[in-house]
Coordinates of C-alpha atoms and ligand atoms in Angstrom, one line a residue:
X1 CA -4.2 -23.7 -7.5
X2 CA -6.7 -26.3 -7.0
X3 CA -8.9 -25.2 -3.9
X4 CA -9.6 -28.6 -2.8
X5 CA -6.0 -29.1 -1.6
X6 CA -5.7 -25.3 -1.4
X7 CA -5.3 -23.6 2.1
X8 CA -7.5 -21.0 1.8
X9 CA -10.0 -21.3 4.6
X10 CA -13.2 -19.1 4.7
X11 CA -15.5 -18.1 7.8
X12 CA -19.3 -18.4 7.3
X13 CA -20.0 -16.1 10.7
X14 CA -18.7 -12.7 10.8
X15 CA -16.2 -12.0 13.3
X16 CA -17.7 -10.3 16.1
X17 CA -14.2 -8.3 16.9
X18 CA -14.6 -6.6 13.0
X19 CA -16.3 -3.4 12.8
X20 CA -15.1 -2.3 9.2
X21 CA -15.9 -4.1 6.1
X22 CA -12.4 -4.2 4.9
X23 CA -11.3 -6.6 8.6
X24 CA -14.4 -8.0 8.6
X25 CA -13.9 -9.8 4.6
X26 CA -10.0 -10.1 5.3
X27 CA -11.8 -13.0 8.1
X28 CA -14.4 -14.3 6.2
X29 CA -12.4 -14.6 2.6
X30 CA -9.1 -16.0 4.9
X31 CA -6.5 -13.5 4.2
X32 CA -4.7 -13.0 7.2
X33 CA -5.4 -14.4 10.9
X34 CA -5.2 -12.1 13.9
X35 CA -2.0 -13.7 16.5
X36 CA -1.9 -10.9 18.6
X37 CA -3.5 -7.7 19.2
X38 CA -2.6 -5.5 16.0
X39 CA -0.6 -8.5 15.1
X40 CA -1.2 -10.9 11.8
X41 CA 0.1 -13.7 10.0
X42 CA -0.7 -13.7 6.3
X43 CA -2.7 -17.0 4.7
X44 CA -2.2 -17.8 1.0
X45 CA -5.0 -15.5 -0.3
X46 CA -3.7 -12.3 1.6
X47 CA 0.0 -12.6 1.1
X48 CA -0.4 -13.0 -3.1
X49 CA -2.3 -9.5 -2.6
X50 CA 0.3 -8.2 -0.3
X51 CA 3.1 -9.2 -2.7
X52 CA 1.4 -7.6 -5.8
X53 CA 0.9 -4.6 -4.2
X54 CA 4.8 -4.2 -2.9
X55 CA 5.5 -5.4 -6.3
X56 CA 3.7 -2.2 -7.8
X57 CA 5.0 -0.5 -5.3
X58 CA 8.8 -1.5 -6.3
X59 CA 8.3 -1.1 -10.1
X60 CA 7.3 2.6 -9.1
X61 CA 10.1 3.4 -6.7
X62 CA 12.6 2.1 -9.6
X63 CA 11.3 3.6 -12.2
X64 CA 11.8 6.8 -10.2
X65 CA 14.9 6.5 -9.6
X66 CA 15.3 5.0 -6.1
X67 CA 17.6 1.9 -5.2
X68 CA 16.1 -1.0 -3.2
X69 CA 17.8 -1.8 -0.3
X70 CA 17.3 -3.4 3.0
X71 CA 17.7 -2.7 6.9
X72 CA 16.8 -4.8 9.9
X73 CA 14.2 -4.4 12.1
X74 CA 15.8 -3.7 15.0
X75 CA 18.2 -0.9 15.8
X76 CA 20.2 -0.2 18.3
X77 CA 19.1 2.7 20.9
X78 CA 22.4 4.6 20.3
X79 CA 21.8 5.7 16.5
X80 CA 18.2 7.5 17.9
X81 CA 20.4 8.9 20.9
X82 CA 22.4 11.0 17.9
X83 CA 19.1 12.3 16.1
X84 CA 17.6 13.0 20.0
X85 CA 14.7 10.8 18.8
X86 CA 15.5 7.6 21.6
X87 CA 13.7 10.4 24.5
X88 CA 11.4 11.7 22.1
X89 CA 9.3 8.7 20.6
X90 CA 6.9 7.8 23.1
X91 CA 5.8 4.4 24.3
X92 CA 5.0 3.5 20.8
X93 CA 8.5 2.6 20.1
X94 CA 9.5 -1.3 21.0
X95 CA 12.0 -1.2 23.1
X96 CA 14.4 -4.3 24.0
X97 CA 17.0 -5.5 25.4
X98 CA 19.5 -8.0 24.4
X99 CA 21.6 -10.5 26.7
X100 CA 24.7 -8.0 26.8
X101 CA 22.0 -5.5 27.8
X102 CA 22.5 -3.5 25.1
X103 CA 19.4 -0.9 24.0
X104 CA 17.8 -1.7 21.0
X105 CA 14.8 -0.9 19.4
X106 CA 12.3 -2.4 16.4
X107 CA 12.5 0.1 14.1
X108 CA 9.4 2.5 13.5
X109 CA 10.7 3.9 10.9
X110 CA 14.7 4.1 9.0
X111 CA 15.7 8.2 9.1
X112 CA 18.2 7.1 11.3
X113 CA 19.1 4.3 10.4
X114 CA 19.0 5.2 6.4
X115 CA 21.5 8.7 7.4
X116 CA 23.5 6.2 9.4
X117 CA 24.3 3.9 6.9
X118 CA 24.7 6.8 3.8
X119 CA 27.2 8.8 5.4
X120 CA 29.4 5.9 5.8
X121 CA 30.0 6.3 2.1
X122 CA 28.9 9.4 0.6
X123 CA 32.0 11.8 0.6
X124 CA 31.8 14.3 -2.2
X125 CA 28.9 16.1 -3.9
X126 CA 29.4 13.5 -6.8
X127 CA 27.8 11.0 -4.6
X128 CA 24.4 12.9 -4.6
X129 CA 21.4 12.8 -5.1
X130 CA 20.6 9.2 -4.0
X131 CA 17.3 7.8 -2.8
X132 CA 17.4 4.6 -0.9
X133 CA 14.3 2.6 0.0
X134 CA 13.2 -0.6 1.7
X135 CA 10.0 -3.0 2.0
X136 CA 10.3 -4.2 5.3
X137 CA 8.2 -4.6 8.7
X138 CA 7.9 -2.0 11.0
X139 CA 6.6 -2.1 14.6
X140 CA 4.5 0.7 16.2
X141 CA 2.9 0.0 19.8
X142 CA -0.4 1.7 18.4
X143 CA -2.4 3.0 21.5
X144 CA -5.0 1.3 19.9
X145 CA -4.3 -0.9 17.0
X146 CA -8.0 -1.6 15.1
X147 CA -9.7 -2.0 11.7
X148 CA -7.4 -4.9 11.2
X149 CA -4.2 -4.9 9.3
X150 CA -5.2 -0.8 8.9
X151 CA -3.7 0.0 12.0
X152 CA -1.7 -2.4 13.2
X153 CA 1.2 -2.5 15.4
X154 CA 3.5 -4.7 13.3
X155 CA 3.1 -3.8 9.4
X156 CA 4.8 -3.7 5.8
X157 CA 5.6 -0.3 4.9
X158 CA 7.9 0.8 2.4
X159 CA 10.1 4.0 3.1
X160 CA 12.3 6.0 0.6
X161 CA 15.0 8.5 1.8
X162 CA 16.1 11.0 -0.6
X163 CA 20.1 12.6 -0.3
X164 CA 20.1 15.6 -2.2
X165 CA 22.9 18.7 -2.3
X166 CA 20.8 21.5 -2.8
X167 CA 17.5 22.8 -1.6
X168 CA 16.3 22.8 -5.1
X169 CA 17.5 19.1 -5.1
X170 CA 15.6 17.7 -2.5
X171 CA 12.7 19.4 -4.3
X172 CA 12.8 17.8 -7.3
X173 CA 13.3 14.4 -5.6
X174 CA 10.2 15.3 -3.9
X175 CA 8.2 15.8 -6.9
X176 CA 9.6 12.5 -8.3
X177 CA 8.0 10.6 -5.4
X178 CA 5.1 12.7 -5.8
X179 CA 4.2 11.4 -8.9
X180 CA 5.8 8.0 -8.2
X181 CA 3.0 7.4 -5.6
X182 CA 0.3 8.9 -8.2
X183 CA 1.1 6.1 -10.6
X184 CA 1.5 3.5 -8.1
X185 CA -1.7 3.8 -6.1
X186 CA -3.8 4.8 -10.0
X187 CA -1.9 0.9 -10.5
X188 CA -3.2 -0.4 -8.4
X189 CA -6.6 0.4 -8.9
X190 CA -7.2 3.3 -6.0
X191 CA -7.8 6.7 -6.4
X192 CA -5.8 8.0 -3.6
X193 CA -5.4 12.0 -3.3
X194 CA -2.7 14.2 -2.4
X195 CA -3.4 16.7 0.5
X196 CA -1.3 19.0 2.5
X197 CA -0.3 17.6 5.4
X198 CA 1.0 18.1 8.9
X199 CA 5.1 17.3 9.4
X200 CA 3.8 16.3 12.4
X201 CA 7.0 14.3 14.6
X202 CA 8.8 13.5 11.5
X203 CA 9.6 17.7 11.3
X204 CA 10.1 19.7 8.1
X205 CA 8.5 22.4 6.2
X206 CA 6.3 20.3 3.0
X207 CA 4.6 17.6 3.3
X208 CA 1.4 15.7 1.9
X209 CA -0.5 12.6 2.4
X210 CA -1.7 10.7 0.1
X211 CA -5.8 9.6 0.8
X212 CA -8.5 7.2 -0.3
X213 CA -11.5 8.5 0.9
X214 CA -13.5 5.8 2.3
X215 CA -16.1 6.3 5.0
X216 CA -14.6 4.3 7.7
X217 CA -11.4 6.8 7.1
X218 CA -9.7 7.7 10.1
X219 CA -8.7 11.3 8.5
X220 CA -10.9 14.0 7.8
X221 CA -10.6 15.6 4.4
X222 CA -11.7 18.4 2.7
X223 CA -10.8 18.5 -1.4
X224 CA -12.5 20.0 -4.5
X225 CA -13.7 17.8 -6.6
X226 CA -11.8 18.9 -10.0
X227 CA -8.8 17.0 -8.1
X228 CA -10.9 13.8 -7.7
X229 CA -11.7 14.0 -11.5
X230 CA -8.0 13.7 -12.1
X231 CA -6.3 11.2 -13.7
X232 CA -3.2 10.3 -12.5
X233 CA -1.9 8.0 -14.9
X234 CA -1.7 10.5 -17.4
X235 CA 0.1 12.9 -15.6
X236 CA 3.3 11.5 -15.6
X237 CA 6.4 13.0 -17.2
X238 CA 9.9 11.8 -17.8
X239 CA 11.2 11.9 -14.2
X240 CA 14.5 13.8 -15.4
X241 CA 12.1 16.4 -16.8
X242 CA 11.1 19.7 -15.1
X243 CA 8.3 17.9 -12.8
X244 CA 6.8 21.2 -11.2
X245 CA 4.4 21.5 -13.6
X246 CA 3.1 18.5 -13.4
X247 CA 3.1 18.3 -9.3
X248 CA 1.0 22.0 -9.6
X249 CA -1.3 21.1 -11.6
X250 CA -2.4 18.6 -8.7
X251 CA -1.5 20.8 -6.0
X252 CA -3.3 24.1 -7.3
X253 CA -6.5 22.0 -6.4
X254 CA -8.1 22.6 -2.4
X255 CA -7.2 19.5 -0.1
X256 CA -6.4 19.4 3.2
X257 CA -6.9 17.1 5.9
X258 CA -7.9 18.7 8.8
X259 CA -4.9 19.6 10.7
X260 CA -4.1 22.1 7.8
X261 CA -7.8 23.1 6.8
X262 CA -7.2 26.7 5.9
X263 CA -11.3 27.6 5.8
X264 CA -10.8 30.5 4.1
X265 CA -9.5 29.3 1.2
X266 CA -12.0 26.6 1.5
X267 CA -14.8 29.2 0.8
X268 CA -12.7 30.0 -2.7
X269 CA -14.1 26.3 -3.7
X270 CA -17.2 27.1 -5.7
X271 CA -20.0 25.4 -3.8
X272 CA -21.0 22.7 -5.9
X273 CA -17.1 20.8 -6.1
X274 CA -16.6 20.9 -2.1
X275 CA -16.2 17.8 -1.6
X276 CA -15.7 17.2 2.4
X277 CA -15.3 13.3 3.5
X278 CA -13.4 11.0 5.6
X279 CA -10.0 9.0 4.3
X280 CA -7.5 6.4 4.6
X281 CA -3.9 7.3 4.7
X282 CA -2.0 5.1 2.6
X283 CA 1.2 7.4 1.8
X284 CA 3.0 10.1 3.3
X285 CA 6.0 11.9 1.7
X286 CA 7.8 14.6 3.9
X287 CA 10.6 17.2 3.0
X288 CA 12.6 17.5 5.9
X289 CA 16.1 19.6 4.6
X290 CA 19.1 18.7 7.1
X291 CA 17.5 17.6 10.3
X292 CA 18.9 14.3 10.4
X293 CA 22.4 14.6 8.3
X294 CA 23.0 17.9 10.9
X295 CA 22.3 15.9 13.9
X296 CA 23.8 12.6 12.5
X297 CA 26.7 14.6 11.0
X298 CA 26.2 13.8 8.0
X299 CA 28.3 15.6 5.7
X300 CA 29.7 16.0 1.8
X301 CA 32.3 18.5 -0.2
X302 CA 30.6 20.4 -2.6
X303 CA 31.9 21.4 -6.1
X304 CA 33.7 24.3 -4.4
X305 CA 35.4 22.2 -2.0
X306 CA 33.5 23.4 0.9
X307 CA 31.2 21.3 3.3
X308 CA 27.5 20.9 2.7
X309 CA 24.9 19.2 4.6
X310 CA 22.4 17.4 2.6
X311 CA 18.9 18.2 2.1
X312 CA 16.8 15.0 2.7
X313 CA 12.8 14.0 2.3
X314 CA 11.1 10.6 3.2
X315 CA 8.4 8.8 1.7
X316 CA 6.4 5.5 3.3
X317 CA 3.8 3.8 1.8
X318 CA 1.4 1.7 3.9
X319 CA 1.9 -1.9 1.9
X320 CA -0.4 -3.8 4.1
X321 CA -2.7 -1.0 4.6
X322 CA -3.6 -0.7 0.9
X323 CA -4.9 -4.4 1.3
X324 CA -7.4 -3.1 3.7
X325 CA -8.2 0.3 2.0
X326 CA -8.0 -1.5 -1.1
X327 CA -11.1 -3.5 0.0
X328 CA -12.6 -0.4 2.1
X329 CA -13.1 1.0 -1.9
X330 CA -13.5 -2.1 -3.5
X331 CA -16.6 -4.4 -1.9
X332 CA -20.5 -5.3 -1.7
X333 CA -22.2 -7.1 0.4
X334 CA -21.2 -10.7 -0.7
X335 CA -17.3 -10.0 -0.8
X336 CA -14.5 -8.5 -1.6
X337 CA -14.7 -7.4 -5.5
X338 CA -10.6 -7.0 -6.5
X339 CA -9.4 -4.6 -9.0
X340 CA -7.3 -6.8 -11.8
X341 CA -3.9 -5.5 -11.7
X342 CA -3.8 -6.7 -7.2
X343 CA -6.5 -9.8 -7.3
X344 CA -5.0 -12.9 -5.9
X345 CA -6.1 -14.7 -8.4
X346 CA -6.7 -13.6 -12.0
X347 CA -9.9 -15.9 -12.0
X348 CA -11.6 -19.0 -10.6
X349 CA -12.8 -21.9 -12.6
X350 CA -16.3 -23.0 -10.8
X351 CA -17.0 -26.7 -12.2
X352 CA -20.7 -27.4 -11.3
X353 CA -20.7 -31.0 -11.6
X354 CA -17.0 -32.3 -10.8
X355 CA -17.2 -35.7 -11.7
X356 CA -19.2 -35.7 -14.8
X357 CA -16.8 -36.0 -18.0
X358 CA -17.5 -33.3 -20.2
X359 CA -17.3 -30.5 -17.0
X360 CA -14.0 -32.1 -16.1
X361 CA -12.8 -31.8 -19.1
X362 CA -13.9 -28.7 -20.2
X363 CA -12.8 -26.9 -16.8
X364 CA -9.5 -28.2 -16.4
X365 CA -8.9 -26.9 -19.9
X366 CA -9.9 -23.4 -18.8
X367 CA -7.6 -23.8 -15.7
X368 CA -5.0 -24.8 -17.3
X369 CA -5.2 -21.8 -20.0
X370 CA -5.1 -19.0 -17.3
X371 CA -2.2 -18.3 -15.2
X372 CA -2.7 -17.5 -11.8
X373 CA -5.9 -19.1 -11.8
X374 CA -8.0 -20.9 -9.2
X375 CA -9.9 -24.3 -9.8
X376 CA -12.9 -24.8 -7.3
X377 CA -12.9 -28.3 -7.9
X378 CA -14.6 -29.2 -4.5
X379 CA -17.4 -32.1 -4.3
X380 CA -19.4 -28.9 -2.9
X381 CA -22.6 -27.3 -4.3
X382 CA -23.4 -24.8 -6.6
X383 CA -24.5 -22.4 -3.5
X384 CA -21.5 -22.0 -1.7
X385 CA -19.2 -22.2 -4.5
X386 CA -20.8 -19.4 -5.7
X387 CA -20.9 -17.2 -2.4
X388 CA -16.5 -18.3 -2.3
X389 CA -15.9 -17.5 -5.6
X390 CA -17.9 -13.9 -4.6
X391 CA -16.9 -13.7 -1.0
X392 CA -12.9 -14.0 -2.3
X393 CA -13.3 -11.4 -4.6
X394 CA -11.4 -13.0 -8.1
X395 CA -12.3 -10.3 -10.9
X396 CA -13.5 -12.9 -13.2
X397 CA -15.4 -16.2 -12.5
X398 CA -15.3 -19.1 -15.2
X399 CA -18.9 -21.4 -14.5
X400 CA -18.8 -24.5 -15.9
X401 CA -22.0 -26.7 -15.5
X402 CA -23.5 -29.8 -17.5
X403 CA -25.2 -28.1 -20.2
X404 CA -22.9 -25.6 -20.9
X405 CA -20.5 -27.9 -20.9
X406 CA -22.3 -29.9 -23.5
X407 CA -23.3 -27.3 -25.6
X408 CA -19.3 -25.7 -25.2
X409 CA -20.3 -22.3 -23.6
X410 CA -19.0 -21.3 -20.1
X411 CA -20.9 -18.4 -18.2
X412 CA -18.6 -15.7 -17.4
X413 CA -18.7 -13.3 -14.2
X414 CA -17.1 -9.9 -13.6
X415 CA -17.2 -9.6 -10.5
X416 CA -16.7 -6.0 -10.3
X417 CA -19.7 -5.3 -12.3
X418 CA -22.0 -8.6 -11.7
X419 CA -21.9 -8.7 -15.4
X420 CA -22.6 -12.5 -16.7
X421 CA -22.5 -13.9 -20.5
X422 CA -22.6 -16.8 -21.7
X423 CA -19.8 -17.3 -24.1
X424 CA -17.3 -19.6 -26.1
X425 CA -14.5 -20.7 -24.2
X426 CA -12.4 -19.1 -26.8
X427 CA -14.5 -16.0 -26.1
X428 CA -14.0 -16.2 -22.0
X429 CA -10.6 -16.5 -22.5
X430 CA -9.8 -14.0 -25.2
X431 CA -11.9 -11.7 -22.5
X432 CA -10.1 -12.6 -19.3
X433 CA -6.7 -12.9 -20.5
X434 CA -7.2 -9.7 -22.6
Ligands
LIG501 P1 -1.1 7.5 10.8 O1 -1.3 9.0 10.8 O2 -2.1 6.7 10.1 O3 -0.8 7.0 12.2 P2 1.6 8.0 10.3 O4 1.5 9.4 9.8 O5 2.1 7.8 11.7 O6 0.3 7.2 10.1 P3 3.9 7.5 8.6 O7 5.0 7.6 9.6 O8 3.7 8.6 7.7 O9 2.5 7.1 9.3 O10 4.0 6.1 7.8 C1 3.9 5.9 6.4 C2 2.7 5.1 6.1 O11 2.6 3.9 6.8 C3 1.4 5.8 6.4 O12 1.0 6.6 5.4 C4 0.4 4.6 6.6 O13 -0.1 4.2 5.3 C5 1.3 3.5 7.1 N1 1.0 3.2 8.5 C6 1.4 4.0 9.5 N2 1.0 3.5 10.7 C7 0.4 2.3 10.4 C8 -0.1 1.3 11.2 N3 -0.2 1.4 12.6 N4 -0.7 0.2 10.6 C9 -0.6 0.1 9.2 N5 -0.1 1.0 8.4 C10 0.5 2.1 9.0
LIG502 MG1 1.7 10.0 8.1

């Protein structure tokens, strides 16, 4: 993309309503535009995050196992009447009407929903276990939406719901997600940790969030730090295998947010690895067993011909929310500093003279050799060229001025790092495409 016909508009003043980092560069750098209170529409620069983070996010799910689907946003009032959930939700559900006054709702969240539409088709154990999941907006009349897209009221989450026959089932579809969400968030770049949680509303007996500890977290956390040395790529079996194993050796660790902060066991921690901070929620996964398919009759014959009611978990990731807790982990004071594998762009091409031949040449040449590149070939200054290309965060920056140009050398920036060379195009590229 060329940004001088590029729509990709950045803000010189910070915004005075931004009291975070993460909100305050998602202004500046033009990734999304507030409409309404807890309410944004997505520019250029923050929807190619936003899709390469559900796009992660997908790859995961399927690799696991579960089936991408999707269901509306609204729902009608009757489904949450079956599940005794229509009374219970408080004023944070949307609630509408439509012009046969019918009740109807913008969905929060699927379990409904998801039960509603399995149980018109599953009718023998043989059609278990299943895991269904979609990408789609949800709305939530936050009491207080803030910190930008990190609590908002309408946002992209993606929720999994997991049919299973047996008790043991259900557990191993749990571990799958488990370590689904390990390998998606260590994907994309974040370091997000699984603690015991609270079922809170949802209900159910296991449960754990999954948290990037930044210090404009919401959450408080407590965790030992031989679970933050982890890696969590590596810990990934073949999903069909036995995955307790590799679930316990992350959950034998101390972490806890603070509704289940057992301080006793805390004091087990030795000293020096108690790690106590605050963090951002980006994933939840709950096992719940039967409370929806009992409600929502939702029933199956087992192998012995009698009735069972299946088990069932859910699991949400926060898709626009890592954009923001992305940042949150990922910035300095000039800008947003992206990790590769989410960047909106892979890397910008700064020409520093457009208009003289040779750095014409020589940067369309680079453009042209990168995908998902971005050309700043603006009639600008070095100066703010420089504070964009920083302030939008592209992992690598491609300068291209008269003498290099001349000479054939680019000077290349990693912008995670501040690193800068000066190299052979060859060089930049074998380096950036590498
Ligand atoms: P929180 O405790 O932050 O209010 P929650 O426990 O109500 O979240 P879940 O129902 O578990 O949220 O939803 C799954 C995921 O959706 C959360 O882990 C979080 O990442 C994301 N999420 C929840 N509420 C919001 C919101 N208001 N804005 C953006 N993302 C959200
Ligand atoms: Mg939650």
């Amino acid at each position: 993309m060329r940004l001088s016909r590029a729509f990709l508009p950045t803000l010189k003043e910070t915004p005075a309503e931004a009291t975070i980092a993460s909100h305050r560069l998602m202004l500046r750098a033009g990734l999304v535009r507030q409409t309404s209170a807890g309410i944004y529409a997505w520019l250029p620069l923050g929807w190619r995050v936003l899709q390469k983070i559900e796009q992660i996010v997908r790859e995961e799910q399927d690799r696991a196992g579960a089936q991408e689907i999707l269901m509306p946003t609204i729902q009608s009032a009757d489904l949450w009447r079956q599940s005794g959930r229509y009374d219970a939700y408080g004023p944070e559900m949307l609630r509408l009407r439509d012009r046969h006054d019918r009740e109807c709702l913008y969905g929060p969240t699927n379990e409904e929903m998801v039960t509603d539409i399995f149980r018109g088709y599953a009718k023998s154990y043989r059609d278990l276990p299943r895991n269904l999941y979609h990408i789609q907006w949800k709305f939530r009349d936050e009491v207080r939406p803030r910190f930008g897209v990190m609590r908002g009221r309408e946002f992209l989450m993606k929720d999994a719901y997991s049919f299973d026959v047996t008790k043991e089932g259900a557990q191993h579809s749990y571990r799958q997600m488990f370590l689904a969400y390990l390998r998606t968030f260590a994907r994309m770049g974040l370091k997000a940790v699984p603690m015991r949680a609270d079922t809170g509303p949802i209900g159910g007996n296991l449960s754990h969030e999954f948290i990037v500890l930044a210090e404009t977290g919401e959450s408080q956390v407590f965790v030992s730090q031989d679970l933050l040395d982890m890696d969590a790529l590596a810990s990934a079996p073949d999903y069909g295998a036995d995955l307790a194993p590799a679930v316990d050796a992350w959950t034998s660790h101390y972490a806890a947010t603070e509704e289940m902060h057992d301080p006793a066991a805390w004091e087990q921690v030795p000293e020096g690895k108690r790690v106590s901070a605050r963090g951002i929620e980006v994933g939840h996964i709950f096992y719940f067993g039967t409370k929806y398919s009992a409600s929502m009759g939702l029933s199956v014959q087992g192998p012995d011909g009698k009735t069972v009611v299946p088990e069932m978990g859910s699991y949400g990731i926060g898709v626009s929310r890592l954009v923001g807790a992305t940042i949150e982990a990922n910035h300095d004071e000039q800008g947003i500093k992206w990790p590769d594998a989410v960047a909106p762009f892979k890397a910008v091409v700064i020409n520093l003279k457009q208009g003289d031949a040779a750095c014409d040449a020589l940067s369309e040449r680079m453009y042209a050799a990168i995908p998902d590149s971005l050309y700043d070939d603006r009639s600008e200054r070095a100066g703010p060229k420089f504070a964009d290309a920083d302030l939008m965060g592209h992992p690598w920056q491609v300068v291209v001025g008269p003498r290099g140009a001349a000479a054939g050398v680019v000077e290349l920036k990693r912008r995670a790092t501040g690193e800068k060379q000066e190299v052979s195009p060859e060089d930049a590229l074998a380096k950036i495409l590498g």
